[in-house]
Each structure stands twice: as structure tokens, then as C-alpha cells.
Amino acid sequence: MKTKYVHGMVALALLAGLNGCKPKNAGSVVSGDAAAKVYVAPGKYDEYYNFVSGGFSGQLSVYGLPSGRLLRVIPVFSVDPEKGWGYSEETKPMLNTSHGQVPWDDLHHVSMSQTNGEIDGRWVFVNGNNTPRVARVDLKTFRTAEILELPNSGGNHSSPFITENSEYIVAGTRFSVPPDDKSGDVPINTYKENFKGTISFISVDKDKGNMDVAFQLQGPGVNFDLSHAGKGKSAGWFFFSTYNTEQANTLLEVNASKRDKDFIMAVNWKMAEKLIKEGKGRKQAVKYASNRFDEKTHTATSTIKNQVTVLDIRDYPGLVYMIPCPKSPHGCDVDPTGEYIVGSGKLAALIPVFSFDKIQKAIANKSFDGEYEGIPVIKYEAALYGEVKKPGLGPLHTEFDDKGNAYTSMFVSSEVVKWNVKDLKVLDRVPTYYSVGHLMIPGGDSRKPTGKYMVAYNKITKDRYLPTGPELSQSAQLYDISGDKMQLILDYPTIGEPHYAQAVSADVIKANSVKFFRIEENNHPYVAKGESNAKVFREGNKVHVNMTLMRSHLTPDNIEGIRVGDEVYFHTTNLEQDWDVPHGFAIKGALNAELLVMPGETTTLKWIPTKAGMYPMYCTDFCSALHQEMSGYVRVSPAGSNVPISFSTGTNMPKSDMQPKNTTAAPKK
């Protein structure tokens, strides 16, 4: 009966979340001055860049705030025919893994690079949940610069979270699994004996941003959910929410909800770093891909690595501690001072706030309540600063403003609750539409948050927008939080499915934006730096077309001598040296996509013709008044044909058109 009761309560809570709580005043919550607050005049810029996870789309979206305008969609763990991402020969290696090419992933969380705990606008890091990966997006180009696979991991949800000087990106496994070197034919029901939870510390080069797995911590087989690094006084520590401390392997809905409390795991990463420098830990054989894009060669390379250093946390006392937290915690958020750590039990009706000072005192005084899998468990009361009483139902995630206040999303009761971090009193609450997940305040998880806007990312959107069949767009709602009361000022759809997001002042990024690539710095092996360098040549059954794109023609635009079955590589170089003049390239019958080539860039499309014929090729991106004329032809001859390779632009004219015209008038009769 007890199991059925727990199961029923969980189902009831989930059902309430899915249905949402529709306020009676849903039609009048936006006040009369809302339009003025979000209006950005034509030709003016938004105040903030907002980077929003794309969830199951595998993309990262960029919105302007306060307008809510979509500025850019950045393909990361997805193929994108608009930009040729994952289709061009140069970008295919970016999607390589130890399993082969994986052209999709579930992108949940966003973390921007920091200096001294403040967002510095250099890079955005995002996670791939399904096939565990972390990616780095370069904010000079707004393109994915690197993707790193994570070994010993299954479900990279607790990721990516950054230290206050971008020393490390940290990622915890969502699904505990047997370590890679022991992951043969293991029975599932040996979970408690063989499954481990791994936390990866990924080093970040301070100048270039290049990532690598510096070391991993191996712990008990729990599920890691969310995390944040300490800051200020708690710098050098990391805090993770964990669930399934029951270590169940089936029907987690019931079997991972039996305990009244799960844990916040506190990790002394400075100690771990010191241990690694001292040569501690074991070298483990693994296999993972490291993929990087070089903006000089405009080409990605994929390297398979085969070793990682692992510290078993049970072997190093003082490295990790457990703090009890209401069961099934989701968010684990650290306030701007670094003193307060907020846990959010998804099925709880309170919000626990832990004190870093009290945690340190408890460790010093050994105020423990036994152990969990060899890890000391700090007494709940010894670590607790206090509890926010009756804030709402289903607390998930907390962000902070610059006035000492916290904002927590309530999934079940579909609202955002504002409360004071010091006295823990609820100050305000506003409805969301519906079942809010993550929140975002610009700088809201850094040492320097702003207190102007908050965005709620909602899971359910029914009745908010025009119907579009069974599947509706995802929802974002912008609130003005500059006053004592939160005010809904904008409701706009997003590319799905948004989870976490971050935003930063546009001034931090826009001045560093690359406008074009300098052609003289292009080191692509098949670049044609001018029309005179364009050529076509054969290497066995491979044909290389070193082509240039320039308003408003292709060079060459007539190509003959291609045979059925040839591998044809169109290496297209955009010769433009001006901002916002990309060119596209496509050819009839290509089985991949078109190319979008930025000014000064070289990009390659591979094409294998399967039958003889005439194949038009053209520019796919509008570039000038004569864009339609930017086209040409490729003649494909049968396999074994003796038609020689030839290429030209402007000279392959009919003989009659090449002869001088007779301008002498005929004699009169």
C-alpha cells in the first residue's frame, strides 16, 4: 500500500504540472505600459544577447532582449542545411564520436565563460545529454568551435557548469553506468555493485578556449541533476544535486522516491586539482573524441583520445561531503556572494538554503550523520541556514538579482516566487503559462547579476499562441523585475525545447564580433585567393574544383570532363571582404545540402554524380541584384569517357557568338 501511495502522489504532482494552473485573470496580467518596455525601434539594438538551449533540437538559439527577436540559430549537435553544418566536408568531423558520427544530441544547459565570476562574453559552453558531449561556441563568430566527448558517462545532464575564472567546465553523469573499462556484459540488476557516478572536470585554455578532460571523480551510483560552482568565499568548491540515492535501476518514478531526502554533494575541486598535480589517481583506458574547428583553415579535425585520470572519491577523505536535501532535488544554485546554496526538491513544499560557513564549521567539528557509500553526511541542521516556508509547489531552479533577492520557478503551481536571501521571506509571486522549468536573469548565476529582466521558460503553451496541430511552439515569458513587484511584459515563442539560458549585456559581445574573414589569412588547403587561382583538376576518380564566389558569378561557371561515379569536391571560396555578404552554393542532385560561405571563407561540398547529364549550379544566398545570374553548368559524361577536364568563366561561348559581326551595310538595289 505504501508503494502505491507514493506512486499515486508522484503521479498527482506530475499531472498537476502538466495541466498547469491557469489563472482566472490570464487575459489581463500584462499592464498597459508593457509594449513600451519591450519596444526596440527599427535600426536600434537590443540591450542583451540571450542564449537559449534548444533541447531536443540540438541547437542554441540567440534572442535579443527585451524585444524577444530571434537573432540567430547556432547548430551545435545537429545538422543544419541552411548553413551546411554537418554537411560540408569541413564540419563533418565536428559530429564525430567514439561511436561514429552522431548528428544529433539533446542540448539542455548553457554556461558562459567568466572572469572573476563575471560573464566575459568570450565563449558559450553547452551540453549534449544523450551521447555525452560538451561544446564551446565562439562568440566572435557565433559558431561552434569545439565539441568534446565525455568518457565514463551516461546522460550528460548535470553539465556544463563553470568555475569563476573559467578554469574548468564541470559535468556530472545523469545515468550512473559501469566505467568504460568495465562496461562489458554487465547485468542491469547488479547496479549497486557495478554502476558508478562520474564527474568530469574539463580544462579550458585561458587564451584559446580549447578543452580537454583534465580528470574525473568516480563516486557512488547516484544520478546527478544540476550543479553550480562556488564563488567568492566558496570558490574552490562545487555543489551538485543528486537523486536516486536508492540506486534503483527500474521504475525510478517510485523506486527513486522512497527516501525523504537525497543529497547535495559538495566537492572540494581545489583539493582534487592538487591531488592530480601530485600524481594521484589511476590512469584508465577510455575512448573519446575531441573535435576542433580552426578558423584559419576553416576546417575541423577529430582526434580520438584513449586515457583519462580518475580519482575514486572514497580514497581521499576531505574531497567530498554529502548534505541532505528534500528528495529529488533539481536546482542547486549559489548566490552572488557564494555564501548561500539553494537546493530545490521537486516534490517539496519548502526551499532549503544552506550556508557555506556552516558547512565548513560542520566539517571542522565533524558534525556528521553517518556515511553514504563511504562519504561523510553532514547533519542537515548543521549545514542549514534556513528554509523558505510555503513558497509554492514543485521548486525547480533559482536565479538571483542585484538586490539580495532570489527567484524560484515552481513547476507544479506554475509560478515564479521572489524571496529575500537573508530573511527567507516571500516577497512576491507571479503566474506563468504554464509549468515553468528554468528561469533566466542576465548574470543571475554569476557574481554580478542584473535586476532588470527575468525570463521564464515554460513547458506547456496551450492557448498561448495560434494552434499548429498537435505540437505547439515552446514558450518564453519576459518579466520586468526592476520594481518591488514582478510584471509580465512579453510572451513569445521559442525554438524548442528550451531548458536553461543565459544573457549578457550586448556591449560585452558586439564590439568583438567578426565581420568577415581576411582572405590573406585563409590557410585552407584548397583556397583560391583570387579568380586567377580557380582551377579544376583530377586525382584518379577524385576531382577538385577550387572555385571562387564573387558578386555576381562563379569562377569557373562551365565545367566539363566530370564522369559518373567521380567524387567531386567543390572547394568554394567567398572572395568578398565586406560584412554580411555571404554566398551560397548548390548543385542539382547533391545528396547532402547547400553551402553557406562567409566572406573570406572556404567551404567544401562533396558530390558524386550517378548519371550522365547537365547539372546546373548556383548561388543559394541572395547577394546582389544579379543574384539570379550567379550560376553555371557542370557536364557529366558516362563512366570511362575520354572527355578531358576543362573549365572556364566567360570564354566558353558558341563559335558563332565569338566571330566578329559584319557591320557593312548591304548595297541598295
Tab-separated table of C-alpha atoms in Angstrom, residues 233-234 237 239 266 321-324 335 337-341 352-369 377-387 421-422 424:
chain	number	residue	atom	x	y	z
A	233	LYS	CA	34.168	32.750	-0.204
A	234	SER	CA	33.117	29.346	-1.604
A	237	TRP	CA	34.064	24.158	-4.249
A	239	PHE	CA	27.825	21.724	-5.440
A	266	ALA	CA	29.859	19.280	-2.011
A	321	TYR	CA	30.733	15.580	1.529
A	322	MET	CA	27.004	14.884	1.320
A	323	ILE	CA	24.355	17.332	2.576
A	324	PRO	CA	20.779	16.042	3.000
A	335	ASP	CA	24.013	33.179	-4.611
A	337	THR	CA	28.218	36.154	-2.523
A	338	GLY	CA	28.969	32.436	-2.532
A	339	GLU	CA	27.598	32.027	0.993
A	340	TYR	CA	24.187	30.530	0.250
A	341	ILE	CA	23.491	27.282	-1.613
A	352	PRO	CA	16.237	24.724	1.884
A	353	VAL	CA	19.062	27.280	1.943
A	354	PHE	CA	22.457	26.031	3.106
A	355	SER	CA	25.289	28.167	4.475
A	356	PHE	CA	28.836	27.702	3.211
A	357	ASP	CA	30.212	28.959	6.531
A	358	LYS	CA	28.077	26.452	8.423
A	359	ILE	CA	29.159	23.663	6.060
A	360	GLN	CA	32.804	24.444	6.777
A	361	LYS	CA	32.134	24.580	10.513
A	362	ALA	CA	30.297	21.263	10.377
A	363	ILE	CA	33.237	19.676	8.571
A	364	ALA	CA	35.679	21.062	11.134
A	365	ASN	CA	33.526	19.837	14.029
A	366	LYS	CA	32.740	16.520	12.313
A	367	SER	CA	29.007	17.185	12.651
A	368	PHE	CA	28.165	14.128	10.601
A	369	ASP	CA	25.161	11.851	10.446
A	377	VAL	CA	26.982	13.002	5.524
A	378	ILE	CA	26.794	16.420	7.171
A	379	LYS	CA	23.859	16.821	9.532
A	380	TYR	CA	21.004	18.685	7.854
A	381	GLU	CA	20.621	21.219	10.664
A	382	ALA	CA	24.386	21.755	10.856
A	383	ALA	CA	24.548	22.919	7.222
A	384	LEU	CA	21.146	24.618	7.010
A	385	TYR	CA	20.873	28.403	7.020
A	386	GLY	CA	17.089	28.228	6.920
A	387	GLU	CA	14.024	27.214	4.914
A	421	VAL	CA	18.004	35.552	0.621
A	422	LYS	CA	18.759	36.902	4.092
A	424	LEU	CA	13.906	33.970	3.606
